[in-house]
C-alpha atoms as one frame of an Amber mdcrd trajectory, in Angstrom:
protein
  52.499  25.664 204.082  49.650  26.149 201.775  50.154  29.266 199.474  46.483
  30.550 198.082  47.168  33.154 195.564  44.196  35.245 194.177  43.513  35.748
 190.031  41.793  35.817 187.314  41.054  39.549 186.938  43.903  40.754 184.838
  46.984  40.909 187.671  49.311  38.140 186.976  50.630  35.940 189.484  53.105
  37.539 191.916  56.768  36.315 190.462  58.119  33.285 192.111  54.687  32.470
 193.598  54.815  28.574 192.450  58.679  28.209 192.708  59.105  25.331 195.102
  55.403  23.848 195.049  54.755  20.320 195.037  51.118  20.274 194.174  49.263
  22.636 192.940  45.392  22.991 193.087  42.937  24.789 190.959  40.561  25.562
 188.552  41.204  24.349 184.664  41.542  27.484 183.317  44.068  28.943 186.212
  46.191  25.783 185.668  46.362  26.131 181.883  47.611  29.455 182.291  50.762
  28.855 184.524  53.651  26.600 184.068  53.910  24.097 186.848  57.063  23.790
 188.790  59.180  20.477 187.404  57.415  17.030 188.637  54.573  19.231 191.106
  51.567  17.523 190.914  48.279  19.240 190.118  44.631  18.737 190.725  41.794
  20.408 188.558  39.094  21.194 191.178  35.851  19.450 191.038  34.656  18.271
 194.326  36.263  19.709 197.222  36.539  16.852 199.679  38.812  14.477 197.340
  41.500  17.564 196.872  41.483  18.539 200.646  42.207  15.073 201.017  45.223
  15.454 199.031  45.955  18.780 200.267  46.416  16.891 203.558  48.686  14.105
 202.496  51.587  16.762 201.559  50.606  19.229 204.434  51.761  16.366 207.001
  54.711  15.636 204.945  55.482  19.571 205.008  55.851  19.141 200.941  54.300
  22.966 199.953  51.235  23.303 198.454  49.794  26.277 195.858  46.069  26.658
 195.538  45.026  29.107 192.597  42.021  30.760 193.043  39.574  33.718 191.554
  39.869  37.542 193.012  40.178  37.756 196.276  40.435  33.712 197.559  39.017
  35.412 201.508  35.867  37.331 200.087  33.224  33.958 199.952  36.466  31.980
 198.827  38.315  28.751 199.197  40.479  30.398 202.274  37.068  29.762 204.706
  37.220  26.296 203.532  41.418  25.943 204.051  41.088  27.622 207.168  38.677
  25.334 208.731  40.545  22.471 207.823  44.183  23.379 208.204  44.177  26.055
 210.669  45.011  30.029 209.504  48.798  29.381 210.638  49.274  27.421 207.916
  48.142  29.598 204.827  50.021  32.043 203.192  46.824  34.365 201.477  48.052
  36.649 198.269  44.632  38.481 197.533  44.177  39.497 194.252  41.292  41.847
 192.836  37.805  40.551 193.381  35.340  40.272 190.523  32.864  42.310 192.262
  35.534  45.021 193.153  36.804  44.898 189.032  33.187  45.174 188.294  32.664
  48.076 189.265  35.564  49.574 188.762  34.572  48.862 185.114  31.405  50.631
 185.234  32.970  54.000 187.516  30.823  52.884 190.832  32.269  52.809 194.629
  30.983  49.821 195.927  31.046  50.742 200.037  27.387  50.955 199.584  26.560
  47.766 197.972  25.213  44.475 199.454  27.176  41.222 198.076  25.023  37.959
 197.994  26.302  34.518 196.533  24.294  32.184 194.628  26.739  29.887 194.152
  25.736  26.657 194.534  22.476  27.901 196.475  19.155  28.713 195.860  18.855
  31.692 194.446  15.624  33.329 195.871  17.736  35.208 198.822  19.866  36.755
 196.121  16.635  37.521 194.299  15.044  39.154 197.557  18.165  41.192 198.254
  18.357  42.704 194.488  14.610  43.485 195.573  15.321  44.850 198.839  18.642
  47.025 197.906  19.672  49.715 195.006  23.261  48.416 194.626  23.653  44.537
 194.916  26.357  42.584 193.331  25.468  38.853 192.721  28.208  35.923 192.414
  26.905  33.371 189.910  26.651  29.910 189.923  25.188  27.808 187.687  21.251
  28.008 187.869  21.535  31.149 188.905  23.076  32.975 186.442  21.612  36.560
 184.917  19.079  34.599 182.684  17.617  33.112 186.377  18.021  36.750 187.824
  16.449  38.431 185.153  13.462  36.098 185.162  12.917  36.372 188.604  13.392
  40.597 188.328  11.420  41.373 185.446   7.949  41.579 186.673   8.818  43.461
 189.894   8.204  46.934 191.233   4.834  46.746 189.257   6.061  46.549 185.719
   2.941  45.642 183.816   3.790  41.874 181.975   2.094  43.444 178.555   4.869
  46.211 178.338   8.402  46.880 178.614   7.838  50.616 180.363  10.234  50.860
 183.710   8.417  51.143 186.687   9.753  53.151 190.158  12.398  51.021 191.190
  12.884  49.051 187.913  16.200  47.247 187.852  19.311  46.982 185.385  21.521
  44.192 185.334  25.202  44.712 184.422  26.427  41.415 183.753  30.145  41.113
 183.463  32.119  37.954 181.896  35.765  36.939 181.986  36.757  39.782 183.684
  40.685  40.150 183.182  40.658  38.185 179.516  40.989  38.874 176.514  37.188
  37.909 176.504  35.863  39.805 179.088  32.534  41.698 178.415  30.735  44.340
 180.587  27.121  44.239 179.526  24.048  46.569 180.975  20.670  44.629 180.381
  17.084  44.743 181.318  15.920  41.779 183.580  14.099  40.843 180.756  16.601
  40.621 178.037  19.170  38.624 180.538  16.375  36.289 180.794  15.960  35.084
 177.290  19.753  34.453 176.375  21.792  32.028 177.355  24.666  33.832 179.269
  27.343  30.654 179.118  30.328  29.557 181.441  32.071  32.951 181.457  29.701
  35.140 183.631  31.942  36.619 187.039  29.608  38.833 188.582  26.106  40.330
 188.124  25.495  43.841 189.123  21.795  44.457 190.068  21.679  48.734 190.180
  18.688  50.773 190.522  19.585  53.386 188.183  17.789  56.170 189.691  19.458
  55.812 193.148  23.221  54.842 192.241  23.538  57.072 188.934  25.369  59.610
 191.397  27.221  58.114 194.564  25.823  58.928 197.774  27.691  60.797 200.897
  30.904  59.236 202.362  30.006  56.633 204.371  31.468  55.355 207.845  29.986
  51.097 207.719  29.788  49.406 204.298  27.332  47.256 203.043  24.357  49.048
 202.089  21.856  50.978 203.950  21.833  51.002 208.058  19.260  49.171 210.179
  16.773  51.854 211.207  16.678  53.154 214.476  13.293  51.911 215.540  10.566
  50.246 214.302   6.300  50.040 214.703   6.698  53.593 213.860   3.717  55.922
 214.948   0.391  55.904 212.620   1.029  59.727 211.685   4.389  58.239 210.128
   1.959  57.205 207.409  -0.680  57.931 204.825  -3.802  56.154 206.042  -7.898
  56.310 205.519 -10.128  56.846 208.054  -7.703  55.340 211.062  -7.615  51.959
 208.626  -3.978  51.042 209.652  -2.321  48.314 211.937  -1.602  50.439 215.194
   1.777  50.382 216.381   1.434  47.947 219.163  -0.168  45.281 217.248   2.568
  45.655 214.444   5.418  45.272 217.183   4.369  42.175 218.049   4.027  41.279
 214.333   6.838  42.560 213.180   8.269  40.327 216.633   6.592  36.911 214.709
   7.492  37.542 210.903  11.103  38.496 212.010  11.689  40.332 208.516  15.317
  40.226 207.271  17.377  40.713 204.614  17.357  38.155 201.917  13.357  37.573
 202.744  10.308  38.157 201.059   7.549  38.707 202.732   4.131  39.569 201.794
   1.192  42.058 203.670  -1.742  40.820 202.424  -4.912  43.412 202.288  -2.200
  45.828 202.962  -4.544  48.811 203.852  -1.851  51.657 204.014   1.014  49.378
 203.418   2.459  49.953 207.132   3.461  46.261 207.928   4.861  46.037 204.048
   7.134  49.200 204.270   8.399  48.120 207.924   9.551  45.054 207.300  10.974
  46.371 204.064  12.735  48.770 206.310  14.211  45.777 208.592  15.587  44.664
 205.082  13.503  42.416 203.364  11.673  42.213 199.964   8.073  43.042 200.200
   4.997  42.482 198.309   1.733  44.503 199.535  -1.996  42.683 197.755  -4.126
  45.819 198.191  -8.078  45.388 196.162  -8.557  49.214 196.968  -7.151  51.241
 193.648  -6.719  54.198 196.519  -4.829  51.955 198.577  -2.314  51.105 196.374
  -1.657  54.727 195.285  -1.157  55.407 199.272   1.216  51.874 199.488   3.470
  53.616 197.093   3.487  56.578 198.258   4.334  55.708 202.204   6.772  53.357
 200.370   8.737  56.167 198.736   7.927  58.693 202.080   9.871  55.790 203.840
  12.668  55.054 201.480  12.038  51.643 201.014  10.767  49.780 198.201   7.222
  47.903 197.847   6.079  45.918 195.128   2.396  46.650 195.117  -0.149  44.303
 193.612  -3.638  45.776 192.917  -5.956  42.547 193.527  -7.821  40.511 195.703
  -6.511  37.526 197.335  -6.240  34.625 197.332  -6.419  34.953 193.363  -3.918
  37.693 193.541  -1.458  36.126 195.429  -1.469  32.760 192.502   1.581  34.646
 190.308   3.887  35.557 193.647   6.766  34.330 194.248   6.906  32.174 197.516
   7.263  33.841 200.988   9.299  33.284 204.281   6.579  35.295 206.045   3.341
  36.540 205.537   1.040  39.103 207.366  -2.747  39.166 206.576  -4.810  42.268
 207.860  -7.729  41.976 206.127 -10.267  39.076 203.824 -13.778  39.175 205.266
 -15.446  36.186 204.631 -12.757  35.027 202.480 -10.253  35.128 205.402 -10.374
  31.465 206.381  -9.518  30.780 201.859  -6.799  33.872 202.197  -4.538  32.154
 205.528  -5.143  28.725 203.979  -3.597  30.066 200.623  -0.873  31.952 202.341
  -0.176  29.318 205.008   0.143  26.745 201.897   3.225  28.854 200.588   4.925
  30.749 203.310   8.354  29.080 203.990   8.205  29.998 207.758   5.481  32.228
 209.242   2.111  33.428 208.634   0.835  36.250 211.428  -3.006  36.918 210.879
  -4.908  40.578 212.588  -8.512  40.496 213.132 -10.828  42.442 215.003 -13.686
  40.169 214.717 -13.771  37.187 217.634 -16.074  35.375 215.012 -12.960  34.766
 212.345 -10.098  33.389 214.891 -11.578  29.950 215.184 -11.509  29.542 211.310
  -8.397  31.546 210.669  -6.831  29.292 213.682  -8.119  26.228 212.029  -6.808
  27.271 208.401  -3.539  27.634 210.167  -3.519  24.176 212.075  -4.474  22.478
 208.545  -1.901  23.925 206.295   0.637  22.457 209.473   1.820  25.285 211.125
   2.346  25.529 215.320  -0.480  27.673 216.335  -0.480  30.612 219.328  -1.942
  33.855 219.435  -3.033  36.184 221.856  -5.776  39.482 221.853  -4.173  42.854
 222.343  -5.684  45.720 223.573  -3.544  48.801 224.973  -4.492  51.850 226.930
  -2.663  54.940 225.009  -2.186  58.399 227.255  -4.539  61.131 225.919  -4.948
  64.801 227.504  -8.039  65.846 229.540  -8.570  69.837 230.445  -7.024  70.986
 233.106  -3.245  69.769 232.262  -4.423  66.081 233.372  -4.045  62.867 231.500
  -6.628  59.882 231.468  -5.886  56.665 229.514  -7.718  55.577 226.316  -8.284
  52.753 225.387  -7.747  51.371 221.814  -9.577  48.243 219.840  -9.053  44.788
 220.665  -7.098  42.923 218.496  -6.601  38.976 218.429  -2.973  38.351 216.887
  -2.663  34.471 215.696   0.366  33.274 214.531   1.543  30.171 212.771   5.057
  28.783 212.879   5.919  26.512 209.707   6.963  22.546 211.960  10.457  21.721
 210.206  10.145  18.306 208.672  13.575  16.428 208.635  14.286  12.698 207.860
  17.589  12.811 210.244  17.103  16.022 212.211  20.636  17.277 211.305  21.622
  20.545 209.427  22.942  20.374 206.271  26.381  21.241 206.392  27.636  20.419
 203.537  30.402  22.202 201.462  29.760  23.981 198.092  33.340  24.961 196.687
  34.303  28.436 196.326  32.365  30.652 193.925  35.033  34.272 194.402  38.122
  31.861 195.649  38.466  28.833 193.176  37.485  28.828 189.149  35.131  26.515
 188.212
């Protein structure tokens, strides 16, 4: 029997918990702060796979084994890891508090409303793209990506000028709490640019990433946790937005995009000569981070303002690409609805950073070959197809004719996954809630 026992924020260990153990497995600082059974062995974690080794030796010899772990050991803990390897019949799980539940108990929150995200031991741009996408995020750390890495990824977001230190709409604070349950712990509320210019140290449990304005007061009861629900439909109707002159993606062409960029949360994704924003604030509505390049100083005032009509959060940038898209952060996805002559320099530039998918709208036949090629060079897959829909319209006389709307030729270009051995890394990190590291 393996006995995982959850600490580390302020509950001691359940009496009797190590009584009988033969080996006993965890972090440095949990094993320093118990007494070991007489003549049980123990392991300081480092790398998993030499310990579940071990593990295994007195397993078959049905010796029992205690693993100490942080919080809650089966909230992006070691328990996944056990499990897989020794089967759920043979753990024994005692759950303590988990540092994102003691965080924000500390600051007077409820937390059914917040997304959790791990960079532990990952890269942390999804972590970034989800403190973009959400209000209420809590982030476990790991190191290189702490709240210095956070906060340097956060600060120039949501518009906030790089000359001044003035919040903008949807401006973050970090609450970074360390040690949680020690004598040491610390519960600190910083700006993403004062956690990025100190050194934050070993002790860091959780990062709270809370905009203000929308989690001062809790919300109504809710019935699912884990942040906002998945809206009900999507390639909402032009009148659901702000536009000039009929200058907006209609909603069949942006079905089909949306189909392509396949916006999620934990992307970022970027609308590039954004126009009224509508691809921007509906993929930020399917969850993911979004960035709208509009050149227009009217068109970003009507970005931000379907934005907040919508609920959703756009970082606007008021520039032309491609020099406007040089200081972005790299995205999974990108959709380009505008660039003139410059088109064929604007999907090169995008195609050259997207992680996964570039999706390009033109009305012009003379700009697909180029866009196509600009595609094909950067290399990406290349399909596309031209669009053109018949909507119902009224006639006199309580009849209805159809009417027909612009061509449009939709390209799109699939990023061709390079891999030396064509397997997925699968690869084991250690346990950034369930074992101290």
């Amino acid at each position: 029997m393996i006995t995982v026992v959850g600490t580390g924020t302020g509950a001691p260990l359940p009496p009797g918990v190590l009584t009988g153990a033969r080996l006993v497995v965890g972090g440095r600082r949990h094993l320093e702060a118990v007494r070991l059974p007489e003549g049980a062995e123990r392991i300081v974690l480092g790398p998993l796979a030499p310990a579940l080794d071990t593990i295994e030796e007195y397993v078959g010899t049905d010796r029992p084994v205690t693993v100490l772990a942080s919080g809650d050991p089966g909230f992006f803990g070691i328990v996944r890891v056990l499990a897989e390897r020794f089967g759920t019949k043979t753990l024994d799980v005692r759950p303590g508090v988990s540092s994102v539940a003691a965080a924000f108990a500390r600051i007077g929150l409820p937390w059914d409303d917040a997304v959790v995200v791990s960079a532990h031991g990952r890269e942390p741009r999804t972590a970034v793209n989800v403190c973009r996408a959400r209000p209420k995020v809590a982030v476990l750390t790991g190191p290189g990506a702490g709240p210095a890495e956070l906060g340097a990824a956060l600060r120039h977001a949501f518009g906030t000028p790089q000359a001044t230190s003035a919040p903008a709409a949807g401006a973050r604070v970090l609450v970074v709490a360390s040690a949680l349950g020690s004598a040491r712990e610390r519960v600190e509320w910083v700006t993403p640019a004062e956690a990025a210019a100190r050194d934050w140290g070993p002790d860091v449990s959780v990062v709270l990433c809370l905009d203000e304005t929308r989690t001062r007061v809790p919300g109504a009861a809710r019935t699912v946790a884990g942040g906002r629900a998945e809206p009900a439909g999507w390639a909402l109707d032009e009148d659901e937005f702000a536009h000039r002159d009929s200058m907006i993606t209609k909603f069949e062409v942006r079905a089909l995009a949306l189909a392509r960029l396949g916006p999620r949360l934990g992307d970022l994704v970027w609308d590039v000569g954004a126009g009224s924003g509508s691809v921007a604030v509906e993929c930020a509505r399917l969850g993911a981070a979004a960035v709208a390049v509009e050149k227009a100083a009217d068109g970003v005032a009507r970005i931000a303002a379907n934005a907040r009509a919508h609920g959703v959060y756009v970082d606007v940038v008021h520039g032309s690409a491609p020099e406007a898209l040089a200081a972005l952060p790299d995205p999974d996805a990108v959709f380009v609805g505008g660039g003139g002559r410059e088109l064929p320099a604007v999907v090169d530039a995008c195609a050259r950073r997207a992680r996964r998918t570039v999706v390009v709208a033109m009305a012009a036949l003379d700009r697909v070959p180029a866009a196509r090629a600009a595609l094909t060079g950067a290399g990406f897959s290349c399909d596309g197809v031209l669009l053109q829909s018949s909507r119902l319209a009224p006639l006199p006389g309580e009849v209805t004719r159809l009417a027909a709307t612009n061509p449009v030729f939709l390209l799109w270009g699939s990023r061709i996954p390079v891999s030396e051995d064509g397997c997925e890394d699968g690869s084991t990190d250690g346990s950034e809630e369930g074992v101290a590291q």
